[in-house]
PDB file of C-alpha atoms in Angstrom:
ATOM      1  CA  MET A   1       0.000   0.000   0.000  1.00 94.00           C
ATOM      2  CA  ARG A   2       1.108   3.550  -0.751  1.00 98.00           C
ATOM      3  CA  PHE A   3       0.446   6.652   1.337  1.00 98.00           C
ATOM      4  CA  GLY A   4      -0.033  10.313   0.580  1.00 98.00           C
ATOM      5  CA  VAL A   5      -0.726  13.491   2.519  1.00 98.00           C
ATOM      6  CA  TYR A   6      -3.462  15.900   1.519  1.00 98.00           C
ATOM      7  CA  ALA A   7      -1.947  19.379   1.696  1.00 96.00           C
ATOM      8  CA  ASN A   8      -5.278  21.035   2.412  1.00 92.00           C
ATOM      9  CA  PRO A   9      -5.113  24.400   0.580  1.00 94.00           C
ATOM     10  CA  GLN A  10      -7.628  26.123   2.863  1.00 93.00           C
ATOM     11  CA  THR A  11      -7.562  27.492   6.374  1.00 93.00           C
ATOM     12  CA  ALA A  12      -9.394  29.876   8.680  1.00 91.00           C
ATOM     13  CA  THR A  13     -10.075  33.340   7.271  1.00 93.00           C
ATOM     14  CA  ARG A  14      -8.064  34.963  10.070  1.00 94.00           C
ATOM     15  CA  GLU A  15      -4.918  33.557   8.399  1.00 96.00           C
ATOM     16  CA  SER A  16      -3.277  35.105   5.348  1.00 97.00           C
ATOM     17  CA  GLY A  17      -2.406  33.359   2.131  1.00 97.00           C
ATOM     18  CA  LEU A  18       1.264  33.622   3.117  1.00 97.00           C
ATOM     19  CA  GLU A  19       0.628  31.880   6.436  1.00 97.00           C
ATOM     20  CA  LEU A  20      -1.311  29.145   4.653  1.00 97.00           C
ATOM     21  CA  ARG A  21       1.477  28.718   2.097  1.00 97.00           C
ATOM     22  CA  GLU A  22       4.137  28.324   4.768  1.00 97.00           C
ATOM     23  CA  GLY A  23       1.984  25.913   6.759  1.00 97.00           C
ATOM     24  CA  MET A  24       1.228  23.690   3.775  1.00 97.00           C
ATOM     25  CA  LEU A  25       4.864  23.660   2.642  1.00 97.00           C
ATOM     26  CA  ARG A  26       5.835  22.586   6.145  1.00 97.00           C
ATOM     27  CA  ILE A  27       3.278  19.773   6.042  1.00 98.00           C
ATOM     28  CA  ALA A  28       4.492  18.615   2.618  1.00 97.00           C
ATOM     29  CA  ARG A  29       8.140  18.616   3.702  1.00 97.00           C
ATOM     30  CA  THR A  30       7.248  16.731   6.884  1.00 98.00           C
ATOM     31  CA  ALA A  31       5.412  14.097   4.846  1.00 98.00           C
ATOM     32  CA  ASP A  32       8.411  13.725   2.540  1.00 97.00           C
ATOM     33  CA  GLU A  33      10.799  13.316   5.473  1.00 97.00           C
ATOM     34  CA  SER A  34       8.393  10.864   7.169  1.00 98.00           C
ATOM     35  CA  GLY A  35       8.333   8.427   4.261  1.00 98.00           C
ATOM     36  CA  PHE A  36       5.042   9.257   2.552  1.00 98.00           C
ATOM     37  CA  ASP A  37       4.864   8.537  -1.178  1.00 98.00           C
ATOM     38  CA  GLY A  38       2.844  11.480  -2.410  1.00 98.00           C
ATOM     39  CA  VAL A  39       1.150  14.788  -1.775  1.00 98.00           C
ATOM     40  CA  MET A  40      -2.300  15.812  -3.026  1.00 98.00           C
ATOM     41  CA  THR A  41      -4.171  19.085  -3.005  1.00 97.00           C
ATOM     42  CA  GLY A  42      -7.642  20.180  -4.088  1.00 96.00           C
ATOM     43  CA  GLN A  43      -9.684  22.916  -5.701  1.00 96.00           C
ATOM     44  CA  HIS A  44     -12.569  25.199  -4.830  1.00 95.00           C
ATOM     45  CA  TYR A  45     -13.474  28.686  -5.976  1.00 97.00           C
ATOM     46  CA  LEU A  46     -15.092  31.511  -3.992  1.00 96.00           C
ATOM     47  CA  SER A  47     -14.297  29.635  -0.810  1.00 92.00           C
ATOM     48  CA  ASP A  48     -15.500  30.624   2.646  1.00 88.00           C
ATOM     49  CA  PHE A  49     -11.928  29.934   3.808  1.00 92.00           C
ATOM     50  CA  THR A  50      -8.550  31.444   3.016  1.00 95.00           C
ATOM     51  CA  GLN A  51      -7.655  29.257   0.028  1.00 96.00           C
ATOM     52  CA  LEU A  52      -4.788  28.657  -2.401  1.00 97.00           C
ATOM     53  CA  GLN A  53      -5.563  27.593  -5.964  1.00 97.00           C
ATOM     54  CA  LEU A  54      -4.691  24.028  -6.879  1.00 97.00           C
ATOM     55  CA  LEU A  55      -2.485  24.223  -9.978  1.00 97.00           C
ATOM     56  CA  PRO A  56      -0.181  27.102  -9.010  1.00 96.00           C
ATOM     57  CA  PHE A  57       0.109  25.619  -5.522  1.00 97.00           C
ATOM     58  CA  LEU A  58       1.083  22.226  -6.963  1.00 96.00           C
ATOM     59  CA  ALA A  59       3.697  23.958  -9.112  1.00 95.00           C
ATOM     60  CA  ARG A  60       5.127  25.518  -5.937  1.00 95.00           C
ATOM     61  CA  LEU A  61       5.129  22.137  -4.206  1.00 94.00           C
ATOM     62  CA  THR A  62       7.257  20.573  -6.937  1.00 92.00           C
ATOM     63  CA  GLY A  63      10.183  22.654  -5.707  1.00 91.00           C
ATOM     64  CA  GLU A  64       9.801  21.307  -2.169  1.00 93.00           C
ATOM     65  CA  VAL A  65       9.130  17.592  -2.699  1.00 93.00           C
ATOM     66  CA  GLU A  66      10.988  16.840  -5.900  1.00 86.00           C
ATOM     67  CA  SER A  67      10.712  13.049  -5.880  1.00 90.00           C
ATOM     68  CA  MET A  68       7.271  12.591  -4.283  1.00 96.00           C
ATOM     69  CA  GLU A  69       4.227  11.816  -6.363  1.00 97.00           C
ATOM     70  CA  ILE A  70       1.905  14.794  -6.732  1.00 97.00           C
ATOM     71  CA  ALA A  71      -1.811  14.583  -7.382  1.00 98.00           C
ATOM     72  CA  THR A  72      -4.750  16.841  -8.092  1.00 98.00           C
ATOM     73  CA  GLY A  73      -7.544  15.952  -5.753  1.00 96.00           C
ATOM     74  CA  VAL A  74      -9.488  17.187  -7.671  1.00 97.00           C
ATOM     75  CA  VAL A  75      -9.609  19.464 -10.714  1.00 98.00           C
ATOM     76  CA  LEU A  76     -13.229  20.590 -11.166  1.00 98.00           C
ATOM     77  CA  LEU A  77     -13.119  19.713 -14.839  1.00 98.00           C
ATOM     78  CA  PRO A  78     -16.546  20.972 -15.996  1.00 98.00           C
ATOM     79  CA  LEU A  79     -15.493  24.514 -15.031  1.00 98.00           C
ATOM     80  CA  HIS A  80     -12.426  24.448 -17.297  1.00 98.00           C
ATOM     81  CA  HIS A  81     -11.555  23.963 -20.941  1.00 98.00           C
ATOM     82  CA  PRO A  82      -9.629  20.695 -21.406  1.00 98.00           C
ATOM     83  CA  VAL A  83      -6.880  22.496 -23.350  1.00 98.00           C
ATOM     84  CA  GLU A  84      -6.160  24.665 -20.305  1.00 98.00           C
ATOM     85  CA  ILE A  85      -5.961  21.705 -17.928  1.00 98.00           C
ATOM     86  CA  ALA A  86      -3.917  19.605 -20.366  1.00 98.00           C
ATOM     87  CA  GLU A  87      -1.268  22.297 -20.754  1.00 98.00           C
ATOM     88  CA  GLN A  88      -1.224  23.140 -17.042  1.00 98.00           C
ATOM     89  CA  ILE A  89      -0.885  19.548 -15.839  1.00 98.00           C
ATOM     90  CA  ALA A  90       1.715  18.721 -18.526  1.00 98.00           C
ATOM     91  CA  THR A  91       3.735  21.711 -17.312  1.00 97.00           C
ATOM     92  CA  ILE A  92       3.492  20.605 -13.698  1.00 97.00           C
ATOM     93  CA  ASP A  93       4.553  17.088 -14.695  1.00 97.00           C
ATOM     94  CA  ALA A  94       7.624  18.549 -16.413  1.00 96.00           C
ATOM     95  CA  LEU A  95       8.584  20.557 -13.327  1.00 95.00           C
ATOM     96  CA  HIS A  96       9.317  17.630 -11.017  1.00 93.00           C
ATOM     97  CA  ASP A  97      10.849  14.173 -11.027  1.00 93.00           C
ATOM     98  CA  GLY A  98       8.062  12.201  -9.345  1.00 94.00           C
ATOM     99  CA  ARG A  99       4.889  10.768 -10.841  1.00 96.00           C
ATOM    100  CA  THR A 100       1.944  13.063 -11.552  1.00 98.00           C
ATOM    101  CA  ILE A 101      -1.578  11.780 -10.896  1.00 98.00           C
ATOM    102  CA  LEU A 102      -4.528  13.593 -12.441  1.00 98.00           C
ATOM    103  CA  GLY A 103      -7.566  13.535 -10.179  1.00 98.00           C
ATOM    104  CA  VAL A 104     -10.736  15.075 -11.595  1.00 98.00           C
ATOM    105  CA  GLY A 105     -14.309  15.525 -10.448  1.00 98.00           C
ATOM    106  CA  ALA A 106     -17.648  16.983 -11.483  1.00 97.00           C
ATOM    107  CA  GLY A 107     -18.019  19.553  -8.696  1.00 96.00           C
ATOM    108  CA  TYR A 108     -21.196  20.250  -6.750  1.00 93.00           C
ATOM    109  CA  ARG A 109     -21.264  23.864  -5.461  1.00 94.00           C
ATOM    110  CA  ASP A 110     -23.883  26.113  -7.066  1.00 95.00           C
ATOM    111  CA  VAL A 111     -21.807  29.267  -6.532  1.00 96.00           C
ATOM    112  CA  GLU A 112     -18.935  27.855  -8.602  1.00 97.00           C
ATOM    113  CA  PHE A 113     -21.094  26.894 -11.565  1.00 98.00           C
ATOM    114  CA  GLU A 114     -22.881  30.247 -11.470  1.00 98.00           C
ATOM    115  CA  ALA A 115     -19.593  32.178 -11.337  1.00 98.00           C
ATOM    116  CA  PHE A 116     -18.172  30.307 -14.335  1.00 98.00           C
ATOM    117  CA  ASP A 117     -21.482  30.618 -16.204  1.00 98.00           C
ATOM    118  CA  VAL A 118     -21.679  26.842 -16.590  1.00 98.00           C
ATOM    119  CA  PRO A 119     -25.171  25.367 -16.089  1.00 98.00           C
ATOM    120  CA  LYS A 120     -24.926  22.836 -13.288  1.00 97.00           C
ATOM    121  CA  ARG A 121     -27.132  20.440 -15.247  1.00 97.00           C
ATOM    122  CA  GLU A 122     -24.284  20.171 -17.775  1.00 98.00           C
ATOM    123  CA  ARG A 123     -21.639  19.104 -15.280  1.00 98.00           C
ATOM    124  CA  VAL A 124     -21.763  15.371 -16.048  1.00 98.00           C
ATOM    125  CA  PRO A 125     -21.760  15.609 -19.868  1.00 98.00           C
ATOM    126  CA  ARG A 126     -19.021  18.248 -19.652  1.00 98.00           C
ATOM    127  CA  LEU A 127     -17.031  15.957 -17.371  1.00 98.00           C
ATOM    128  CA  VAL A 128     -17.385  12.977 -19.703  1.00 98.00           C
ATOM    129  CA  GLU A 129     -16.537  14.882 -22.892  1.00 98.00           C
ATOM    130  CA  GLY A 130     -13.828  16.924 -21.195  1.00 98.00           C
ATOM    131  CA  LEU A 131     -12.104  13.886 -19.716  1.00 98.00           C
ATOM    132  CA  ASP A 132     -11.972  12.087 -23.052  1.00 98.00           C
ATOM    133  CA  LEU A 133     -10.557  15.171 -24.763  1.00 98.00           C
ATOM    134  CA  LEU A 134      -8.093  15.792 -21.940  1.00 98.00           C
ATOM    135  CA  ARG A 135      -6.681  12.261 -22.231  1.00 98.00           C
ATOM    136  CA  ARG A 136      -6.286  12.660 -25.972  1.00 98.00           C
ATOM    137  CA  LEU A 137      -4.529  16.009 -25.669  1.00 98.00           C
ATOM    138  CA  LEU A 138      -2.058  14.523 -23.188  1.00 98.00           C
ATOM    139  CA  THR A 139      -1.232  11.451 -25.300  1.00 98.00           C
ATOM    140  CA  GLU A 140      -1.869  12.172 -29.003  1.00 98.00           C
ATOM    141  CA  GLU A 141       0.336  14.256 -31.272  1.00 97.00           C
ATOM    142  CA  ARG A 142      -2.571  15.907 -33.139  1.00 98.00           C
ATOM    143  CA  VAL A 143      -6.156  16.170 -31.918  1.00 98.00           C
ATOM    144  CA  SER A 144      -9.371  17.039 -33.721  1.00 98.00           C
ATOM    145  CA  HIS A 145     -12.642  17.050 -31.842  1.00 98.00           C
ATOM    146  CA  ASP A 146     -16.172  18.238 -32.565  1.00 98.00           C
ATOM    147  CA  GLY A 147     -18.340  17.674 -29.510  1.00 98.00           C
ATOM    148  CA  GLU A 148     -21.267  19.171 -27.662  1.00 98.00           C
ATOM    149  CA  PHE A 149     -19.137  21.572 -25.627  1.00 98.00           C
ATOM    150  CA  TYR A 150     -15.654  21.651 -27.181  1.00 98.00           C
ATOM    151  CA  SER A 151     -14.318  21.872 -30.710  1.00 98.00           C
ATOM    152  CA  LEU A 152     -10.682  21.538 -31.834  1.00 98.00           C
ATOM    153  CA  ASP A 153      -9.216  21.305 -35.324  1.00 98.00           C
ATOM    154  CA  ASP A 154      -5.897  19.449 -35.641  1.00 98.00           C
ATOM    155  CA  VAL A 155      -4.233  20.929 -32.548  1.00 98.00           C
ATOM    156  CA  SER A 156      -1.291  19.843 -30.400  1.00 98.00           C
ATOM    157  CA  ILE A 157      -0.238  20.961 -26.938  1.00 98.00           C
ATOM    158  CA  PRO A 158       3.456  21.947 -26.827  1.00 97.00           C
ATOM    159  CA  ILE A 159       4.584  19.395 -24.226  1.00 97.00           C
ATOM    160  CA  ARG A 160       3.138  16.044 -23.236  1.00 98.00           C
ATOM    161  CA  PRO A 161       4.078  13.679 -20.396  1.00 97.00           C
ATOM    162  CA  GLU A 162       6.481  10.931 -21.431  1.00 94.00           C
ATOM    163  CA  ASP A 163       4.160   8.346 -19.881  1.00 94.00           C
ATOM    164  CA  PRO A 164       0.353   8.525 -19.630  1.00 95.00           C
ATOM    165  CA  LEU A 165      -0.801  10.120 -16.379  1.00 98.00           C
ATOM    166  CA  PRO A 166      -2.995   7.941 -14.137  1.00 98.00           C
ATOM    167  CA  VAL A 167      -6.488   9.433 -14.026  1.00 98.00           C
ATOM    168  CA  TRP A 168      -8.475   9.135 -10.802  1.00 98.00           C
ATOM    169  CA  LEU A 169     -12.138  10.134 -10.927  1.00 98.00           C
ATOM    170  CA  ALA A 170     -13.853  11.272  -7.733  1.00 98.00           C
ATOM    171  CA  ALA A 171     -17.360   9.924  -7.150  1.00 97.00           C
ATOM    172  CA  ASN A 172     -20.005   9.887  -4.430  1.00 93.00           C
ATOM    173  CA  SER A 173     -23.285   8.504  -5.787  1.00 94.00           C
ATOM    174  CA  ASP A 174     -23.836   5.036  -7.239  1.00 96.00           C
ATOM    175  CA  ARG A 175     -24.072   6.355 -10.800  1.00 97.00           C
ATOM    176  CA  ALA A 176     -20.906   8.378 -10.351  1.00 97.00           C
ATOM    177  CA  VAL A 177     -19.040   5.319  -9.075  1.00 98.00           C
ATOM    178  CA  GLU A 178     -20.139   3.391 -12.174  1.00 98.00           C
ATOM    179  CA  ARG A 179     -18.894   6.300 -14.287  1.00 98.00           C
ATOM    180  CA  ALA A 180     -15.521   6.185 -12.540  1.00 98.00           C
ATOM    181  CA  ALA A 181     -15.291   2.467 -13.275  1.00 98.00           C
ATOM    182  CA  ARG A 182     -15.847   3.082 -16.985  1.00 98.00           C
ATOM    183  CA  LEU A 183     -13.923   6.288 -17.617  1.00 98.00           C
ATOM    184  CA  SER A 184     -10.891   6.388 -15.305  1.00 98.00           C
ATOM    185  CA  ASP A 185      -7.946   4.387 -14.089  1.00 98.00           C
ATOM    186  CA  ALA A 186      -9.369   4.364 -10.572  1.00 98.00           C
ATOM    187  CA  TRP A 187     -12.267   5.609  -8.474  1.00 98.00           C
ATOM    188  CA  LEU A 188     -10.932   8.244  -6.055  1.00 98.00           C
ATOM    189  CA  VAL A 189     -12.852   7.404  -2.896  1.00 98.00           C
ATOM    190  CA  ASN A 190     -14.127  10.429  -0.967  1.00 92.00           C
ATOM    191  CA  PRO A 191     -13.422  11.061   2.739  1.00 91.00           C
ATOM    192  CA  HIS A 192     -17.104  11.401   3.598  1.00 85.00           C
ATOM    193  CA  SER A 193     -18.426   7.833   3.263  1.00 90.00           C
ATOM    194  CA  THR A 194     -18.181   5.010   5.804  1.00 92.00           C
ATOM    195  CA  ILE A 195     -16.218   1.849   5.122  1.00 95.00           C
ATOM    196  CA  ASP A 196     -19.471  -0.078   4.761  1.00 94.00           C
ATOM    197  CA  GLU A 197     -20.846   2.416   2.220  1.00 94.00           C
ATOM    198  CA  ILE A 198     -17.638   2.327   0.210  1.00 97.00           C
ATOM    199  CA  ALA A 199     -17.450  -1.477   0.270  1.00 97.00           C
ATOM    200  CA  THR A 200     -21.066  -1.764  -0.885  1.00 97.00           C
ATOM    201  CA  GLN A 201     -20.621   0.671  -3.783  1.00 97.00           C
ATOM    202  CA  LYS A 202     -17.391  -0.996  -4.785  1.00 98.00           C
ATOM    203  CA  ARG A 203     -18.918  -4.475  -4.744  1.00 98.00           C
ATOM    204  CA  GLU A 204     -22.128  -3.498  -6.546  1.00 98.00           C
ATOM    205  CA  GLN A 205     -21.215  -0.570  -8.818  1.00 98.00           C
ATOM    206  CA  TYR A 206     -17.446  -0.590  -9.364  1.00 98.00           C
ATOM    207  CA  ASP A 207     -16.035  -4.102  -9.367  1.00 98.00           C
ATOM    208  CA  PRO A 208     -18.442  -5.710 -11.883  1.00 98.00           C
ATOM    209  CA  ILE A 209     -17.519  -3.138 -14.555  1.00 98.00           C
ATOM    210  CA  ARG A 210     -13.796  -3.286 -13.852  1.00 98.00           C
ATOM    211  CA  THR A 211     -13.718  -7.078 -13.691  1.00 98.00           C
ATOM    212  CA  SER A 212     -15.666  -7.482 -16.945  1.00 98.00           C
ATOM    213  CA  ARG A 213     -13.018  -5.360 -18.666  1.00 97.00           C
ATOM    214  CA  GLY A 214     -10.070  -7.128 -17.064  1.00 98.00           C
ATOM    215  CA  GLU A 215      -9.052  -3.989 -15.156  1.00 98.00           C
ATOM    216  CA  ASP A 216      -7.605  -3.483 -11.689  1.00 97.00           C
ATOM    217  CA  THR A 217     -10.216  -3.088  -8.942  1.00 98.00           C
ATOM    218  CA  ALA A 218      -7.949  -1.495  -6.299  1.00 98.00           C
ATOM    219  CA  VAL A 219      -8.807   2.098  -5.362  1.00 98.00           C
ATOM    220  CA  PRO A 220      -7.165   5.150  -3.764  1.00 98.00           C
ATOM    221  CA  ALA A 221      -8.993   6.789  -0.866  1.00 98.00           C
ATOM    222  CA  ILE A 222      -8.847  10.149   0.903  1.00 97.00           C
ATOM    223  CA  ARG A 223      -9.411   9.930   4.660  1.00 96.00           C
ATOM    224  CA  GLU A 224      -9.613  12.475   7.455  1.00 95.00           C
ATOM    225  CA  ALA A 225      -6.897  11.324   9.884  1.00 97.00           C
ATOM    226  CA  PHE A 226      -5.254  12.300  13.114  1.00 97.00           C
ATOM    227  CA  VAL A 227      -2.881  10.089  15.067  1.00 98.00           C
ATOM    228  CA  ALA A 228      -1.908  10.795  18.677  1.00 98.00           C
ATOM    229  CA  PRO A 229      -0.496   8.895  21.656  1.00 97.00           C
ATOM    230  CA  THR A 230      -4.038   8.351  23.006  1.00 97.00           C
ATOM    231  CA  SER A 231      -7.422   7.908  21.356  1.00 95.00           C
ATOM    232  CA  GLU A 232      -8.880  10.657  23.509  1.00 94.00           C
ATOM    233  CA  GLU A 233      -6.299  13.184  22.347  1.00 96.00           C
ATOM    234  CA  ALA A 234      -6.792  12.339  18.673  1.00 95.00           C
ATOM    235  CA  LEU A 235     -10.577  12.591  18.959  1.00 90.00           C
ATOM    236  CA  GLU A 236     -10.484  15.846  20.934  1.00 91.00           C
ATOM    237  CA  ILE A 237      -8.163  17.569  18.446  1.00 92.00           C
ATOM    238  CA  ALA A 238     -10.112  16.393  15.418  1.00 90.00           C
ATOM    239  CA  ARG A 239     -13.543  17.176  16.865  1.00 87.00           C
ATOM    240  CA  GLU A 240     -12.767  20.865  17.366  1.00 84.00           C
ATOM    241  CA  HIS A 241     -11.892  21.372  13.698  1.00 85.00           C
ATOM    242  CA  LEU A 242     -13.667  18.645  11.725  1.00 83.00           C
ATOM    243  CA  GLU A 243     -17.070  19.389  13.251  1.00 79.00           C
ATOM    244  CA  GLU A 244     -17.007  22.909  11.819  1.00 76.00           C
ATOM    245  CA  LYS A 245     -15.601  21.774   8.463  1.00 71.00           C
ATOM    246  CA  TYR A 246     -18.366  19.237   7.894  1.00 73.00           C
ATOM    247  CA  GLN A 247     -21.022  21.775   8.799  1.00 72.00           C
ATOM    248  CA  ARG A 248     -19.468  23.953   6.092  1.00 65.00           C
ATOM    249  CA  TYR A 249     -19.637  21.027   3.656  1.00 62.00           C
ATOM    250  CA  ILE A 250     -23.367  20.776   4.316  1.00 60.00           C
ATOM    251  CA  SER A 251     -23.821  24.511   3.717  1.00 63.00           C
ATOM    252  CA  TRP A 252     -21.977  24.086   0.387  1.00 61.00           C
ATOM    253  CA  GLY A 253     -24.286  21.237  -0.674  1.00 62.00           C
ATOM    254  CA  GLN A 254     -21.851  18.325  -0.308  1.00 53.00           C
ATOM    255  CA  ASP A 255     -24.575  16.263   1.351  1.00 49.00           C
ATOM    256  CA  GLU A 256     -26.720  16.553  -1.777  1.00 57.00           C
ATOM    257  CA  ALA A 257     -23.939  14.928  -3.827  1.00 54.00           C
ATOM    258  CA  MET A 258     -23.932  11.845  -1.582  1.00 51.00           C
ATOM    259  CA  GLU A 259     -26.006   8.736  -2.234  1.00 55.00           C
ATOM    260  CA  ASP A 260     -27.692   9.321   1.147  1.00 53.00           C
ATOM    261  CA  ALA A 261     -28.253  13.076   1.544  1.00 50.00           C
ATOM    262  CA  ALA A 262     -28.804  12.667   5.296  1.00 50.00           C
ATOM    263  CA  ASP A 263     -25.488  10.893   5.827  1.00 57.00           C
ATOM    264  CA  LEU A 264     -23.486  13.951   6.920  1.00 52.00           C
ATOM    265  CA  HIS A 265     -26.239  15.272   9.208  1.00 56.00           C
ATOM    266  CA  ARG A 266     -25.082  13.333  12.265  1.00 71.00           C
ATOM    267  CA  PRO A 267     -23.601  14.169  15.670  1.00 74.00           C
ATOM    268  CA  PHE A 268     -19.806  14.172  15.491  1.00 75.00           C
ATOM    269  CA  ASP A 269     -19.305  10.860  17.299  1.00 78.00           C
ATOM    270  CA  GLU A 270     -21.612   9.119  14.799  1.00 77.00           C
ATOM    271  CA  LEU A 271     -20.030  10.978  11.893  1.00 78.00           C
ATOM    272  CA  ALA A 272     -16.530   9.904  12.937  1.00 80.00           C
ATOM    273  CA  GLU A 273     -17.379   6.258  13.495  1.00 83.00           C
ATOM    274  CA  ASP A 274     -16.280   4.020  10.607  1.00 87.00           C
ATOM    275  CA  ARG A 275     -15.437   7.143   8.603  1.00 89.00           C
ATOM    276  CA  PHE A 276     -12.397   8.964  10.040  1.00 93.00           C
ATOM    277  CA  LEU A 277      -8.937   7.656  10.999  1.00 95.00           C
ATOM    278  CA  LEU A 278      -8.664   8.969  14.551  1.00 95.00           C
ATOM    279  CA  GLY A 279      -6.710   7.210  17.284  1.00 96.00           C
ATOM    280  CA  THR A 280      -3.428   5.713  18.351  1.00 98.00           C
ATOM    281  CA  PRO A 281      -0.950   4.322  15.806  1.00 98.00           C
ATOM    282  CA  ALA A 282      -2.109   0.778  16.556  1.00 98.00           C
ATOM    283  CA  GLU A 283      -5.780   1.700  16.119  1.00 97.00           C
ATOM    284  CA  VAL A 284      -5.084   3.511  12.857  1.00 98.00           C
ATOM    285  CA  CYS A 285      -3.024   0.556  11.559  1.00 98.00           C
ATOM    286  CA  ALA A 286      -5.977  -1.737  12.248  1.00 97.00           C
ATOM    287  CA  GLU A 287      -8.381   0.574  10.391  1.00 96.00           C
ATOM    288  CA  ILE A 288      -6.098   0.850   7.372  1.00 97.00           C
ATOM    289  CA  GLU A 289      -5.859  -2.939   7.246  1.00 97.00           C
ATOM    290  CA  ARG A 290      -9.675  -2.957   7.143  1.00 96.00           C
ATOM    291  CA  TYR A 291      -9.541  -0.644   4.130  1.00 97.00           C
ATOM    292  CA  GLU A 292      -7.348  -3.126   2.325  1.00 96.00           C
ATOM    293  CA  GLU A 293      -9.536  -6.073   3.276  1.00 97.00           C
ATOM    294  CA  GLU A 294     -12.980  -4.561   2.751  1.00 96.00           C
ATOM    295  CA  PHE A 295     -12.574  -2.348  -0.311  1.00 97.00           C
ATOM    296  CA  ASP A 296      -9.107  -3.128  -1.681  1.00 97.00           C
ATOM    297  CA  ALA A 297      -7.536   0.241  -0.895  1.00 98.00           C
ATOM    298  CA  SER A 298      -4.178   0.545  -2.635  1.00 97.00           C
ATOM    299  CA  TYR A 299      -3.377   4.171  -1.778  1.00 98.00           C
ATOM    300  CA  VAL A 300      -4.490   6.108   1.300  1.00 98.00           C
ATOM    301  CA  VAL A 301      -4.231   9.900   1.294  1.00 98.00           C
ATOM    302  CA  VAL A 302      -4.580  11.334   4.802  1.00 98.00           C
ATOM    303  CA  ARG A 303      -5.896  14.815   5.492  1.00 96.00           C
ATOM    304  CA  SER A 304      -4.534  15.814   8.892  1.00 97.00           C
ATOM    305  CA  HIS A 305      -4.950  19.578   8.790  1.00 96.00           C
ATOM    306  CA  TRP A 306      -8.252  21.457   8.894  1.00 93.00           C
ATOM    307  CA  PRO A 307      -9.002  25.189   9.165  1.00 91.00           C
ATOM    308  CA  GLY A 308      -7.882  26.501  12.543  1.00 90.00           C
ATOM    309  CA  LEU A 309      -5.646  23.580  13.529  1.00 94.00           C
ATOM    310  CA  PRO A 310      -2.052  24.703  14.259  1.00 95.00           C
ATOM    311  CA  TYR A 311       0.240  23.384  11.542  1.00 97.00           C
ATOM    312  CA  GLU A 312       2.677  21.963  14.077  1.00 97.00           C
ATOM    313  CA  ARG A 313      -0.044  19.680  15.444  1.00 96.00           C
ATOM    314  CA  ALA A 314      -0.748  18.327  11.975  1.00 97.00           C
ATOM    315  CA  CYS A 315       2.983  17.733  11.487  1.00 98.00           C
ATOM    316  CA  GLU A 316       3.146  15.833  14.786  1.00 98.00           C
ATOM    317  CA  SER A 317       0.428  13.482  13.545  1.00 98.00           C
ATOM    318  CA  ILE A 318       2.165  13.006  10.184  1.00 98.00           C
ATOM    319  CA  GLU A 319       5.502  12.263  11.884  1.00 98.00           C
ATOM    320  CA  LEU A 320       3.834   9.743  14.194  1.00 98.00           C
ATOM    321  CA  MET A 321       2.246   8.046  11.200  1.00 98.00           C
ATOM    322  CA  GLY A 322       5.638   7.914   9.500  1.00 98.00           C
ATOM    323  CA  ASP A 323       7.230   6.349  12.564  1.00 98.00           C
ATOM    324  CA  GLU A 324       4.546   3.914  13.708  1.00 98.00           C
ATOM    325  CA  VAL A 325       1.889   3.425  11.009  1.00 98.00           C
ATOM    326  CA  LEU A 326       3.504   3.344   7.569  1.00 98.00           C
ATOM    327  CA  PRO A 327       6.089   0.676   8.493  1.00 97.00           C
ATOM    328  CA  ASN A 328       3.397  -1.596   9.964  1.00 96.00           C
ATOM    329  CA  VAL A 329       0.691  -1.790   7.295  1.00 94.00           C
TER     330      VAL A 329
END
């Protein structure tokens, strides 16, 4: 199994962009020194938090963690033209020595679609067409395309990755999981669902499609995680910051993108159970082993910083994982 750290590009509004930059760079360097394989970061626009944008931030990270894998988790593809994303991600891939993983998703926030003047009802067809065109731009010398949303006539981007980039497609609902099985190299499992929910969707929606095509059924997963010497300490630290973050998710409409819209509307203790990695190193090792057994997790990306949490506390958790979790799973 491989491990990554989610360099969460958002923090409390009382912090500046400079403070966020320094904190995230510290987290990425700590992950590199602690033996993690990769670093991932995500994208939102018009955020309620202080937020760095995904692609320029990833470009900055390449100078700090030269050999680590870097991943987009995720590009909100329906909001962008595939030519833009193809050239940006090819540039980022050329800037560092590690592997580049392209994570994409459909998006769900009304304010983002309204700001980009993209009808939200078009997000899935734009995602499907855009992903196909994006793959072609990254791998083919000349591309012509005449689709519903995009049209290109014998074009070529100036640089392309030497090897095809793995494409991970984020998905929440059953139909989206089936789409990920058909269109991507792997379903990028969200941090919001329980192990049981993930295992059920994988068994019923994902695996049959992948198996029928002779394709790998292992999946990467993002998980909220905090490791501490005691369970009580891990839970107390996480509760203070995750409780607020998930209330913000609900206000953004994340719950409506889930298969069960009521799933995130739970008291924190219920929300955390079977969903977050919170506890001692031994407890977290046991949970990660469950991921491997119950839904064939091949890559776990841990998000250990949330708005308001001091960066040094997140680094302490990452270091403890490097010392006592990664070598034992």
